Amino acid sequence: MVQVFLIKYAEIAIKGKNRYLFEDALVRQMRRALYKIDGQFKVFKESGRVYVKAEGHFDYDETVDCLQKIFGIVAICPIVQKSKMNFEELKKEVLAHIDSEYPDKNFTFKVFCRRVDKSFPMESNDVNAALGEAILEAFPETKVDVHDPEVKINVELRPTLVNIYSKSLPGQGGMPAGTSGKATLLLSGGIDSPVAGYMIAKRGVTLDAVYFHAPPYTSERAKEKVVDLAKLVAVYTGPIRLHVINFTEIQLYIYDQCPHDELTIIMRRYMMRIAEMIAKESDSLGLITGESLGQVASQTIQSLAVTNEVCTLPVYRPLIAFDKDDIVKVAKKINTFETSILPYEDCCTIFVAKHPVTKPIVKAIAKSELNLAEKIDEMVARALETREIIDVEA
Ligand code: ATP
Ligand code: MG
């Protein structure tokens, strides 16, 4: 069996010189993803179009599912693709397509012809009219509706090929992975940060990730859970380099030296500082967090200002205005939710105070951090040196 899919992408964003970069990145991502599933696939470009050709044994649903996870694809259209032909042959192909795809012929339709091949002897409108007539004659239950047809029958007359299709399956949208530089995701085991990483990666950004681990307060299982989440996110984003930082010593030191109601905010400032150091050494141009305004004490507008103060790179917080329900919806859609809710402890939950400050003031926090002056630099250096690097792939 042979099946060809026409891949539609958002062309508006990629006029001019960037177009081939975008298309090449898309083709690369498609090949990478299809390589992992059963079947023989050919991904090819033909004058401004991208196609997938599946030959021999392959699973239709699995192939569509795989393509639906690739950033940059707006729609996937299963098509009948033939080489250039005359009108009589075209008519036969269109009727055969309708007959096999629509057992129930009780539908309204409109024919949309795009004649790219100007040597084809009929104009688009004439093709539309002639094919419309032929369809009505062959299938008298059908009706024409030019305003709001149930079935849109697309006929593309291209220089060497003819494409016929009437179905369009939605894609992820966004931009292909690897077209917009790199950013570093602070990835915890929670619901939010995997969603945040997915959203920024959807704009074409490659991800690195940092996880702050606090053994023995957080278990090996908690770390494995984060690796599993990175794997699930990598289904969409491509490979992720995950830096696992041992944060225990720093957390205990903060716990000993600073007021307990300020622990969370000070800890978060050190997470951001360390994440930024990792980002800068690997040419990452931003940080990403799963923070959402007002969700918890450390995410009030005041807390975010104090956390942000230690960063020089832009911090992307794509969930900032999301309600939890909306975040959960995305987490379910991208299949991270079930893993995120596994009950392994999070390093923040162990050291949280009963009544953390909700309106911290930068000056006061910076003053408390002076209590750390003696050892914090060497501890941060040690945390960076002893980090574990895990290259995660889907
Ligand atoms: P999440 O569901 O992503 O864990 P959360 O609602 O639990 O978020 P916080 O624990 O306040 O919120 O964390 C806010 C953000 O800080 C997280 O979304 C994540 O980006 C980052 N973060 C928190 N804990 C860690 C950690 N142990 N390692 C790496 N990043 C972390
Ligand atoms: Mg968390």
Coordinates of C-alpha atoms and ligand atoms in Angstrom, one line a residue:
M1 CA 0.0 0.0 0.0
V2 CA 1.1 3.5 -0.7
Q3 CA -0.2 6.6 1.1
V4 CA 1.0 10.1 0.6
F5 CA 0.3 12.9 3.1
L6 CA 0.5 16.6 2.2
I7 CA 2.0 18.5 5.1
K8 CA 0.7 22.1 5.6
Y9 CA 2.6 24.6 7.6
A10 CA 2.1 28.2 8.5
E11 CA 3.6 30.0 5.5
I12 CA 2.8 33.5 6.6
A13 CA 5.6 33.5 9.2
I14 CA 8.3 32.4 6.8
K15 CA 8.4 34.6 3.8
G16 CA 11.6 35.1 1.9
K17 CA 14.9 33.7 2.8
N18 CA 13.8 32.0 6.0
R19 CA 11.5 29.7 4.2
Y20 CA 14.0 27.0 3.2
L21 CA 15.5 27.1 6.8
F22 CA 12.0 26.5 8.1
E23 CA 11.2 23.8 5.6
D24 CA 14.6 22.0 6.0
A25 CA 14.1 22.0 9.8
L26 CA 10.6 20.6 9.4
V27 CA 11.8 17.9 7.1
R28 CA 14.6 17.0 9.5
Q29 CA 12.2 16.7 12.4
M30 CA 9.7 14.7 10.4
R31 CA 12.5 12.2 9.4
R32 CA 13.7 12.0 13.0
A33 CA 10.2 11.2 14.3
L34 CA 9.1 8.8 11.5
Y35 CA 12.4 6.9 11.8
K36 CA 11.2 5.7 15.2
I37 CA 8.0 4.1 14.0
D38 CA 7.4 1.0 11.9
G39 CA 7.4 1.5 8.1
Q40 CA 9.2 2.9 5.2
F41 CA 8.7 6.7 4.9
K42 CA 10.0 9.1 2.4
V43 CA 9.8 12.8 3.3
F44 CA 10.3 15.1 0.3
K45 CA 9.9 18.7 -0.9
E46 CA 8.4 19.6 -4.2
S47 CA 8.1 23.3 -5.2
G48 CA 7.0 24.7 -1.9
R49 CA 5.2 21.6 -0.6
V50 CA 6.3 19.0 1.9
Y51 CA 5.1 15.4 1.6
V52 CA 5.4 12.1 3.3
K53 CA 5.1 9.0 1.3
A54 CA 4.5 5.7 3.2
E55 CA 5.2 2.6 1.3
G56 CA 4.7 -1.1 2.1
H57 CA 3.7 -2.1 5.6
F58 CA 2.8 0.8 7.9
D59 CA 0.2 1.7 10.5
Y60 CA -1.9 4.6 9.3
D61 CA -3.0 5.8 12.8
E62 CA 0.4 5.6 14.2
T63 CA 1.8 7.6 11.3
V64 CA -0.8 10.3 11.6
D65 CA -0.3 10.4 15.4
C66 CA 3.5 10.7 14.9
L67 CA 3.0 13.6 12.4
Q68 CA 0.5 15.3 14.8
K69 CA 3.2 15.7 17.4
I70 CA 5.7 17.6 15.2
F71 CA 5.9 21.3 15.8
G72 CA 5.5 23.4 12.6
I73 CA 2.8 21.3 11.0
V74 CA -0.6 23.0 10.8
A75 CA -2.4 20.2 9.0
I76 CA -1.9 16.7 7.6
C77 CA -3.9 15.8 4.5
P78 CA -4.0 12.3 3.3
I79 CA -3.9 12.7 -0.5
V80 CA -4.2 10.8 -3.8
Q81 CA -1.0 11.7 -5.6
K82 CA -0.5 10.9 -9.3
S83 CA 1.7 12.2 -12.0
K84 CA 0.5 14.8 -14.4
M85 CA -2.7 13.8 -16.3
N86 CA -5.4 15.0 -18.6
F87 CA -8.9 16.1 -17.6
E88 CA -10.6 12.7 -18.3
E89 CA -8.1 10.9 -16.2
L90 CA -8.4 13.5 -13.5
K91 CA -12.2 13.1 -13.4
K92 CA -11.8 9.3 -13.0
E93 CA -9.4 9.8 -10.1
V94 CA -11.7 12.3 -8.3
L95 CA -14.7 10.1 -8.6
A96 CA -12.8 7.1 -7.4
H97 CA -11.5 9.1 -4.4
I98 CA -15.1 10.2 -3.4
D99 CA -16.4 6.7 -3.9
S100 CA -13.8 5.1 -1.6
E101 CA -13.7 7.8 1.1
Y102 CA -17.5 8.5 1.4
P103 CA -19.7 5.4 1.5
D104 CA -22.6 7.7 2.4
K105 CA -23.0 10.2 -0.5
N106 CA -25.4 12.4 1.3
F107 CA -23.2 15.4 1.6
T108 CA -22.7 18.9 0.2
F109 CA -19.5 19.7 -1.5
K110 CA -17.4 22.2 -3.4
V111 CA -14.5 21.6 -5.7
F112 CA -11.4 23.8 -5.2
C113 CA -8.9 23.6 -8.0
R114 CA -5.4 25.2 -7.8
R115 CA -3.7 25.2 -11.2
V116 CA 0.0 25.8 -10.6
D117 CA 0.8 24.1 -13.9
K118 CA -0.3 26.8 -16.3
S119 CA 0.1 24.4 -19.3
F120 CA -3.0 22.5 -18.1
P121 CA -5.5 23.5 -20.9
M122 CA -8.4 24.4 -18.6
E123 CA -8.6 27.3 -16.1
S124 CA -9.3 26.5 -12.4
N125 CA -12.9 27.7 -12.5
D126 CA -13.6 25.5 -15.5
V127 CA -12.1 22.5 -13.8
N128 CA -14.2 23.3 -10.7
A129 CA -17.4 23.5 -12.8
A130 CA -16.6 20.4 -14.9
L131 CA -15.7 18.2 -11.9
G132 CA -18.7 19.5 -9.9
E133 CA -21.0 18.4 -12.8
A134 CA -19.3 15.0 -13.1
I135 CA -19.7 14.4 -9.3
L136 CA -23.4 15.3 -9.3
E137 CA -23.9 13.0 -12.2
A138 CA -22.0 10.1 -10.8
F139 CA -23.5 10.5 -7.2
P140 CA -26.9 12.1 -7.5
E141 CA -27.4 12.1 -3.7
T142 CA -24.6 14.8 -3.4
K143 CA -25.3 18.5 -3.6
V144 CA -23.2 21.6 -4.3
D145 CA -22.9 24.2 -1.6
V146 CA -20.4 26.9 -2.5
H147 CA -20.8 28.8 0.8
D148 CA -20.5 26.1 3.5
P149 CA -19.7 22.7 2.0
E150 CA -19.4 19.7 4.2
V151 CA -16.8 18.2 1.9
K152 CA -14.1 20.4 0.3
I153 CA -12.6 18.5 -2.7
N154 CA -9.2 19.9 -3.4
V155 CA -7.5 19.4 -6.7
E156 CA -4.0 20.7 -7.2
L157 CA -2.5 20.6 -10.6
R158 CA 1.2 21.0 -10.0
P159 CA 4.0 21.0 -12.5
T160 CA 4.7 17.3 -12.4
L161 CA 2.1 16.0 -9.9
V162 CA -1.6 16.0 -9.3
N163 CA -2.9 16.0 -5.7
I164 CA -6.5 15.1 -4.8
Y165 CA -7.7 15.4 -1.2
S166 CA -10.7 16.2 0.9
K167 CA -9.6 15.5 4.5
S168 CA -7.4 17.6 6.8
L169 CA -6.2 16.4 10.2
P170 CA -5.0 19.1 12.6
G171 CA -1.3 19.4 13.5
Q172 CA 0.5 20.9 16.5
G173 CA 1.1 24.2 14.8
G174 CA 4.1 26.2 16.1
M175 CA 7.6 26.3 14.6
P176 CA 9.9 23.3 13.9
A177 CA 12.3 22.4 16.6
G178 CA 15.7 24.0 16.2
T179 CA 14.6 27.1 14.4
S180 CA 14.8 29.6 17.3
G181 CA 17.9 29.0 19.4
K182 CA 18.0 27.4 22.9
A183 CA 16.6 28.0 26.4
T184 CA 17.1 26.3 29.7
L185 CA 14.0 24.9 31.4
L186 CA 13.8 24.6 35.2
L187 CA 12.2 21.2 35.3
S188 CA 10.7 19.9 38.5
G189 CA 8.5 16.8 38.9
G190 CA 5.3 18.9 39.0
I191 CA 2.6 19.5 36.5
D192 CA 3.6 23.0 35.4
S193 CA 7.2 23.0 34.2
P194 CA 6.9 20.2 31.6
V195 CA 4.0 22.2 30.1
A196 CA 6.0 25.4 30.2
G197 CA 8.9 23.6 28.4
Y198 CA 6.5 22.2 25.8
M199 CA 5.0 25.6 25.1
I200 CA 8.3 27.4 24.6
A201 CA 9.7 24.6 22.5
K202 CA 6.6 24.9 20.3
R203 CA 8.0 28.2 19.2
G204 CA 11.0 26.4 17.7
V205 CA 13.3 26.6 20.7
T206 CA 15.6 23.8 21.6
L207 CA 15.5 22.8 25.3
D208 CA 18.2 22.1 27.9
A209 CA 16.8 21.4 31.4
V210 CA 18.0 21.7 35.0
Y211 CA 16.6 19.7 37.9
F212 CA 17.5 20.5 41.5
H213 CA 17.7 17.3 43.5
A214 CA 18.1 17.1 47.3
P215 CA 19.1 13.6 48.3
P216 CA 18.3 12.0 50.8
Y217 CA 15.3 14.4 51.2
T218 CA 14.3 13.6 47.7
S219 CA 14.5 10.1 46.5
E220 CA 16.1 8.4 43.5
R221 CA 12.5 7.8 42.3
A222 CA 11.8 11.5 42.3
K223 CA 14.8 12.0 40.0
E224 CA 13.6 9.2 37.8
K225 CA 10.3 10.8 37.6
V226 CA 11.9 14.0 36.3
V227 CA 13.9 12.0 33.7
D228 CA 10.6 10.3 32.6
L229 CA 9.0 13.7 32.3
A230 CA 11.9 15.0 30.2
K231 CA 11.5 11.9 28.0
L232 CA 7.8 12.7 27.5
V233 CA 8.5 16.3 26.6
A234 CA 11.3 15.2 24.3
V235 CA 8.6 13.4 22.1
Y236 CA 7.7 16.9 20.9
T237 CA 10.9 18.9 21.4
G238 CA 13.7 16.5 20.4
P239 CA 16.6 15.5 22.6
I240 CA 17.0 17.4 26.0
R241 CA 20.2 17.6 27.9
L242 CA 19.2 17.4 31.6
H243 CA 21.6 18.7 34.3
V244 CA 20.8 17.2 37.7
I245 CA 22.2 19.5 40.4
N246 CA 22.7 18.2 43.9
F247 CA 21.1 21.1 45.9
T248 CA 21.0 19.5 49.4
E249 CA 24.1 21.3 50.8
I250 CA 22.9 24.7 49.6
Q251 CA 19.4 24.1 51.0
L252 CA 20.6 23.0 54.4
Y253 CA 22.9 26.0 54.5
I254 CA 20.1 28.4 53.7
Y255 CA 18.0 26.6 56.3
D256 CA 20.7 27.2 59.0
Q257 CA 21.5 30.8 58.1
C258 CA 18.3 32.5 57.0
P259 CA 14.9 33.3 58.5
H260 CA 12.6 30.4 57.8
D261 CA 9.8 32.4 56.3
E262 CA 12.3 33.5 53.6
L263 CA 13.6 30.0 52.8
T264 CA 11.5 29.4 49.7
I265 CA 12.3 32.7 48.1
I266 CA 16.0 32.5 48.8
M267 CA 16.1 28.9 47.5
R268 CA 14.4 30.0 44.4
R269 CA 16.9 32.8 43.8
Y270 CA 19.7 30.2 44.1
M271 CA 17.9 27.9 41.6
M272 CA 17.7 30.8 39.1
R273 CA 21.3 31.8 39.7
I274 CA 22.6 28.3 39.1
A275 CA 20.3 27.7 36.1
E276 CA 21.6 30.9 34.6
M277 CA 25.2 29.8 35.0
I278 CA 24.4 26.5 33.3
A279 CA 22.5 28.4 30.6
K280 CA 25.4 30.7 29.9
E281 CA 27.9 28.0 29.6
S282 CA 25.8 26.2 27.0
D283 CA 24.7 29.2 24.8
S284 CA 21.2 29.1 26.1
L285 CA 19.6 32.5 25.6
G286 CA 16.8 32.3 28.2
L287 CA 15.4 30.5 31.2
I288 CA 11.9 28.9 31.3
T289 CA 9.9 28.2 34.4
G290 CA 6.4 26.9 35.1
E291 CA 5.5 29.8 37.3
S292 CA 1.9 31.1 37.3
L293 CA 0.9 34.3 38.9
G294 CA -0.7 33.8 42.3
Q295 CA -0.5 30.1 42.3
V296 CA 1.5 29.8 45.5
A297 CA 3.4 32.1 47.9
S298 CA 6.5 32.0 45.8
Q299 CA 4.5 33.1 42.7
T300 CA 3.0 36.4 43.9
I301 CA 3.8 39.4 41.8
Q302 CA 6.2 40.5 44.6
S303 CA 7.9 37.1 44.9
L304 CA 8.4 36.9 41.2
A305 CA 10.0 40.3 41.2
V306 CA 12.4 39.3 43.9
T307 CA 13.2 36.0 42.1
N308 CA 13.6 37.7 38.8
E309 CA 16.0 40.2 40.3
V310 CA 18.9 37.7 40.3
C311 CA 18.6 36.9 36.5
T312 CA 20.1 38.7 33.6
L313 CA 18.8 36.4 30.9
P314 CA 15.1 36.7 29.9
V315 CA 12.9 34.4 32.0
Y316 CA 10.1 32.9 29.9
R317 CA 7.0 32.0 32.0
P318 CA 4.5 30.9 29.5
L319 CA 2.0 29.8 32.1
I320 CA 2.0 33.1 33.9
A321 CA -1.7 33.9 33.3
F322 CA -3.0 30.3 33.1
D323 CA -5.4 28.8 35.6
K324 CA -4.4 25.4 37.0
D325 CA -7.3 23.8 35.1
D326 CA -5.9 25.1 31.8
I327 CA -2.4 23.9 32.6
V328 CA -3.8 20.5 33.5
K329 CA -5.6 20.3 30.1
V330 CA -2.3 20.8 28.3
A331 CA -0.5 18.4 30.6
K332 CA -3.1 15.8 29.7
K333 CA -2.9 16.6 26.0
I334 CA 0.9 16.1 25.9
N335 CA 0.7 13.1 28.2
T336 CA 2.8 14.4 31.1
F337 CA 0.0 14.6 33.6
E338 CA -0.1 11.0 34.8
T339 CA 3.6 11.1 35.5
S340 CA 3.5 14.5 37.1
I341 CA 1.0 13.4 39.7
L342 CA 3.0 10.4 40.9
P343 CA 3.5 11.1 44.6
Y344 CA 7.3 11.6 44.9
E345 CA 8.5 14.4 47.1
D346 CA 9.6 17.6 45.6
C347 CA 12.7 19.3 47.0
C348 CA 10.8 22.5 47.7
T349 CA 8.1 20.8 49.8
I350 CA 10.6 19.5 52.4
F351 CA 12.0 22.9 53.3
V352 CA 8.9 25.0 53.1
A353 CA 8.0 27.1 56.1
K354 CA 4.5 27.1 57.5
H355 CA 4.0 30.8 56.7
P356 CA 6.3 31.8 53.9
V357 CA 6.6 35.5 53.1
T358 CA 4.2 36.4 50.3
K359 CA 5.3 39.9 49.8
P360 CA 9.1 39.8 50.0
I361 CA 11.2 42.9 49.5
V362 CA 14.4 42.7 47.5
K363 CA 16.5 44.6 50.1
A364 CA 15.4 42.4 53.0
I365 CA 16.0 39.2 51.1
A366 CA 19.4 40.4 49.8
K367 CA 20.3 41.3 53.4
S368 CA 19.4 37.8 54.6
E369 CA 21.5 36.3 51.8
L370 CA 24.5 38.1 53.3
N371 CA 24.4 35.4 56.0
L372 CA 25.5 33.0 53.3
A373 CA 28.5 34.9 52.3
E374 CA 31.1 32.6 53.9
K375 CA 30.4 29.4 52.1
I376 CA 27.8 29.9 49.3
D377 CA 30.2 30.5 46.4
E378 CA 32.1 27.3 47.0
M379 CA 28.9 25.4 47.5
V380 CA 27.5 26.7 44.2
A381 CA 30.8 25.8 42.5
R382 CA 30.7 22.3 44.0
A383 CA 27.0 21.9 42.9
L384 CA 28.0 22.8 39.3
E385 CA 31.1 20.5 39.4
T386 CA 29.3 17.5 40.7
R387 CA 26.2 17.7 38.5
E388 CA 25.1 14.7 36.6
I389 CA 24.3 15.2 32.9
I390 CA 21.7 13.0 31.4
D391 CA 21.0 13.2 27.6
V392 CA 17.3 12.4 27.3
E393 CA 15.6 11.2 24.2
A394 CA 12.0 10.2 23.6
Ligands
ATP1 P1 5.8 22.6 39.0 O1 4.4 22.0 38.8 O2 6.4 22.9 37.6 O3 6.7 21.9 39.9 P2 4.9 24.3 41.0 O4 3.6 24.8 40.9 O5 5.2 23.1 41.9 O6 5.5 24.0 39.6 P3 7.1 25.7 42.4 O7 7.4 24.5 43.1 O8 6.9 27.0 43.1 O9 5.7 25.6 41.5 O10 8.1 26.0 41.2 C1 7.9 27.0 40.3 C2 8.9 26.7 39.1 O11 10.2 26.6 39.6 C3 8.6 25.3 38.5 O12 7.6 25.4 37.5 C4 9.9 25.0 37.9 O13 10.1 25.7 36.7 C5 10.9 25.5 38.9 N1 11.3 24.5 39.9 C6 10.7 24.3 41.1 N2 11.3 23.2 41.8 C7 12.3 22.8 41.0 C8 13.3 21.8 41.0 N3 13.4 21.0 42.1 N4 14.1 21.7 40.0 C9 14.0 22.5 38.9 N5 13.1 23.4 38.8 C10 12.3 23.6 39.8
MG2 MG 7.0 22.1 42.0

